[in-house]
Amino acid sequence: MGKLSRLELYNFKSYKGHHTLLFGDSYFTSIIGPNGSGKSNSMDAISFVLGIKSSHLRSSHLRDLVYRGRVLKTSKINGDGSATTNGVNGHVNGNGDMEEEEDVHGSPQSRNDPKTAWVMAVYEDDAGDEQMWKRSITTHGASEYRINNRQVTAQQYNEALEAENILIKARNFLVFQGDVEAIASQSPKDLTRLIEQISGSLEYKAEYERLKEAQEEALENQNFNLNRRRGINSEIKQYQEQKREADSYSKKQDQRDQAIVTHILWKLYHFQKLMQESSEEIQKHQEELKEHRRGIAKYEKNLEDAKKEQAVVNRDVSKVERLIKSTEKGIEEKENSLVPIDEKITLANQQLTKVQSRIAEIAKQRDAYSENVKRLRKDLKIVEKAEAQWEDEWRKISEREGRALSEADLHEYNQLKETVNKRIAGEQIKADNLARQQRADEETVNSLRSKVTTVENQIKKLEEEIRDIGEKRETVKGVVKQTQTEIESKKMEFNGLTSERLRLNQLRTELDEKLQEVLNKLIEAEDGKKQSDKEMRLKATIADMKRIFPGVKGRVSDLCKPKQKRYGDAVSTVLGRHFDAVVVDDEKTAKECIQFLREQRRGQATFIPLDTIQVKAINANLKGIHRGTRMAIDTIDFDKSVDRAMSYACGDAIVCDDLATARYICYEKGIEAKAVTLDGTVIHRGGLMTGGRGRDQNTRRWEDTEVDNLRKVAENLRSQLAGLPESRRNATEEETLQGELTGLEQKLSYAKEEAKARERNLADKKKELTRAKEELKDVRPKFEEKSQELDSLKEELKSHRDAIGDVEDEVFADFCERLQYEDIREYEAQQGSLQQEAAQKKLEYKQQKSKLENRINFEQKQFEAVEERINALEVRAQQDEALVTQLEAEKEAISNELDTLSANLDDAKEQLKLHQERYSKKADKVAEQRRELQKRSKNVDGVSKLIASLEADMQRNAADKYAILRRCKLEDITIPLADDSAGLDALPVDGTLQKDPDAMDVDEDQDMSSLQPMAIQDYGIELDFSELDDDLKESFDDATEENLFTKIQSLDAEMATMAPNMRAIERLEGVESRLKTTEKEFEDARRRAKRARDDFEEAKTQRFELFNKAFLHISDQIGPIYKELTRSASLPMGGQAYLDIEDSEEPYLSGLKYHAMPPLKRFRDMEHLSGGEKTMAALALLFAIHSFSPSPFFVLDEVDAALDNANVAKLREYVRGHARPGMQFIVISLKTGLFAGSEGLVGVYRDQGGNSSRVLTLDDAKNTGGSFLVSVTCLTGQCMRFY
């Protein structure tokens, strides 16, 4: 393999102009530089020229890679060399104008920035020939690829790189900053995907998944056709058997249908006969009614006139009442409008009162601030006067005491001082130097004295601490031994208690389970008794109703019973809420029964009246749809007199043998019907499935002896439980022991930790004592030497000061004698203190005046602020007064309107009173006329009631006839009709013949047209009774109906046992035709499944071989590489690392686990390793992966960020040891320990003047001396060192 010899950059990111990064003959090159210099941009340049996407180059768009000088000049340079714009909208100070904004964000032409950028990598192959790979980019985001200055496509560019084993997709030559941490923390699935990318098996993933899905689909299709063929064969056998049953069933069905028609014709004949007789009687009585009504016509006319007069007066009353209501409503609205006005007035007055009181309070504050200002100004004048008085007194005292020199004396003093300075100039300089040196030496001596004292005290303290720690260490060792002995004894005692507790708990659990079982049985027995009592009360109630009301038939559950025992649960579920419903003849009987229950307080019940219940015809198509199904109504026996009630309760429910059959009927066949299985499971019409059980399945009859035995067993079990020792006491002892044991173990742990800590502390104290003694040994001689030097220095300084004093005494002798001073030094000291005292007094007066002036200014400002607040409040008070005046005016206007409305209301009430008196007189007149009419209408009422009774009978018979005809229409029963009769289709299903006669009374003044005979709507249907026997026409009793029902019931019973499929013949032919088609489809599906399986196995083998090849290689290499990275002189064996595969058959479908154990560390998960340990483990994995499909060079970007110096040294040795022809390392690093071992260095620094990154290259491939140091002074004056 070749190597990367150099990298050329032009206007790329932070590199302005043309730059060259020379790698030379070095196989281990480090790129170094300070933060923000742009060294990571060189990593981006290598990635860019090798085809990596911009999303991996820390840029959102390719155009961002072009150098932008103006942005870099006015931006902050980040640690990675990228630029961040400062200020607002990209300006330096955040206040630029529009022209500057366009210059920063506008096009490159407007700011003279480069328009293009490119990077060229020069690669030297094994033969020594150079290949130049070049990639260019413009600010518009367009890329151009060149190989040896020849333009190529992106695909050709990638193929040329892959020819040198530089895989762009797998990125087997790059490790970006942060990739190491990501690899160390990636999941097993991510690691598997990484291996797939390296091995190339990922390219087969889409094909593998497509073929696998195709195989599963083909296999499923094959199984589906196989099951279809089996099902069709089964259907053929079933339909052949059902065909024979259907023929026999058809004969029985015809006989049964004829019997039903005969029964219907018999009932319809007699209903029609009764209706004709009733119609004739009604006609006769209506003629009588006409004669009576002609005699009372005059009285009816008088009553009508009285009613009209009453209506006129009533309209007047209503009009006045509406006027009163309108006026009252207006008054109420006005009164309501007064409420908010009153509230507003109250609030405004309250607010005005508050403002006025606030003004008074603030006025007091204003007066207080005014008084304070006057008082402070008076105090300031007093202070100024005191200051002037003090200055006069101080001047007089100074003159009186002679402390103030005259101008002549001061002039003489200054001349003499100059004379002294000339004579003692040399001595004064020496004295000053010695004084400064004395102060420095005194500080040094004091420091050394303090240090000696501190070290001596430290030594004493350490010696005492060592003795104390030794004693405590021995004490802790004794505690450890004693605690271990106590723990052993407590453990033995605790184990004994635990074993006994477990034994007792197991015994108690067994007894509790047995007792609970017995108690459940007793509860069921009690529930059974309660249910039996409820049944007894219900039966007694129904017996009473049967005795009182002849039309009561009984409960549905009593009127029917399952034909077979196995239908019991299903029938109970089908009947559901109708199980306890009571069947009665008609609606009148039902109402009377309900009244009886209410009066006798017998509870509630549901009633099914046979005359008015709406029964839907049973769908004949549901009969025989499956061999394992039958109609619910066909599974019960009942009397034909309650046929309508049973049909209503059962509906079109289907009883199925099992749940599979029910699902087949409802889900596969799509039949909308209620399906109930023999165990009570229900599938409703909507598809909802619920579990159902028979009504009495959970109840049973319990004998008294059995209940007594259960109670005895329960008592025995309770006594055994009571005899067991209390678990609470044992648990308390056990918890106590557990707590003591835990406390002892913690105590032992603490004691051991304390012993170790004492040992470490003792060793540390001994080391500190040794260091303190050595320090004292070193410091004490220095202290003694410096003390001697200081003493000699003081003597020398004293001699110089004495010489200076002799000269001063000599020169100032006459001056001091004249002014009566002992020497000139006494005068100078006195003058200094006097001036200092005067300055202090002046400062005190100045501070007092400043304080008073500030206080006056503050009080004056407060006074002005309060004045402004008073003015604002006065304005607000004026506004509130104006608002109150306005509201009072509105209130007065509304009050006037209220007075007017009240007067109108009083007038309207007077009018209403007059109209009501007139209405009362008219009402009396109407009542009088009605009484006269009623006296003469008694005969009319008698005849009307008789007619109403006959009409009711006629209507009842007509309703019965209509119900039978409706049943024939709904149930498709064919009855004989006359030739000119309309068909049953003319009969409305939801229509009614007439209203219930009990729902409306006959009005006395009804029209004479109501005397016509009652017309019964027959809808044009005329029956043909010629087929009915004469014997049946003559008899209309219960015995005849019983005979007819018995015949129908016997035929139904025979048909119920057959349950044939009437469409068996038709379906048999269709199934045989489908069998041929299914056979062909099955063979085609079998061939497709075999072909799909072969294709999938081929793709699976290819993917497995590629993945397994890479996995085995990486797994073999990772252990030695990790040992080499982690071994050291003290740990020559290094650490251990290995890969663990979850699925050996298809490893690419599961995850790979990477385990690494650093030296002298136990096994732990990767996330529990430290940052440095994770980095070393991740590097080992990267190097192992790279060894499988190695590229000619390997670029690492700051992979040592989390490593300490020891691990950095190990990484350096590993890279240095493997850097050779065919394996070139390019490392970006900030750590000396790594790049110190490089064969070559590329330095990157920041040229602030040119706003660009620059590079320096040093090739040390020929240097055998190890490390080196090169210092380069940058253009900015900063110094950068390369080690």
Tab-separated table of C-alpha atoms in Angstrom, residues 76 110 121 256 368 437 492 494 539 567 576 616 767 915 1012 1034 1051 1094 1137 1154 1157 1277:
chain	number	residue	atom	x	y	z
A	76	LYS	CA	-14.912	34.848	17.491
A	110	SER	CA	-19.872	42.211	-2.548
A	121	ALA	CA	-4.500	14.990	-1.549
A	256	ARG	CA	-96.110	-28.223	9.071
A	368	ALA	CA	-43.187	67.366	58.187
A	437	GLN	CA	17.505	46.444	53.939
A	492	MET	CA	-26.664	-19.341	63.748
A	494	PHE	CA	-31.114	-16.243	62.853
A	539	LYS	CA	-93.665	-18.194	42.335
A	567	TYR	CA	-79.160	-26.887	25.768
A	576	GLY	CA	-81.457	-13.350	29.283
A	616	LYS	CA	-90.147	-10.139	14.027
A	767	LYS	CA	5.809	10.559	56.506
A	915	HIS	CA	-113.098	42.562	32.861
A	1012	GLN	CA	-121.694	6.486	11.339
A	1034	GLU	CA	-118.692	-24.241	13.623
A	1051	LEU	CA	-94.330	-31.709	13.261
A	1094	ASP	CA	-33.708	-21.557	-2.488
A	1137	ALA	CA	-11.022	-7.797	25.512
A	1154	TYR	CA	-17.926	-5.812	23.456
A	1157	MET	CA	-11.299	-5.801	31.366
A	1277	GLY	CA	4.613	37.702	18.424
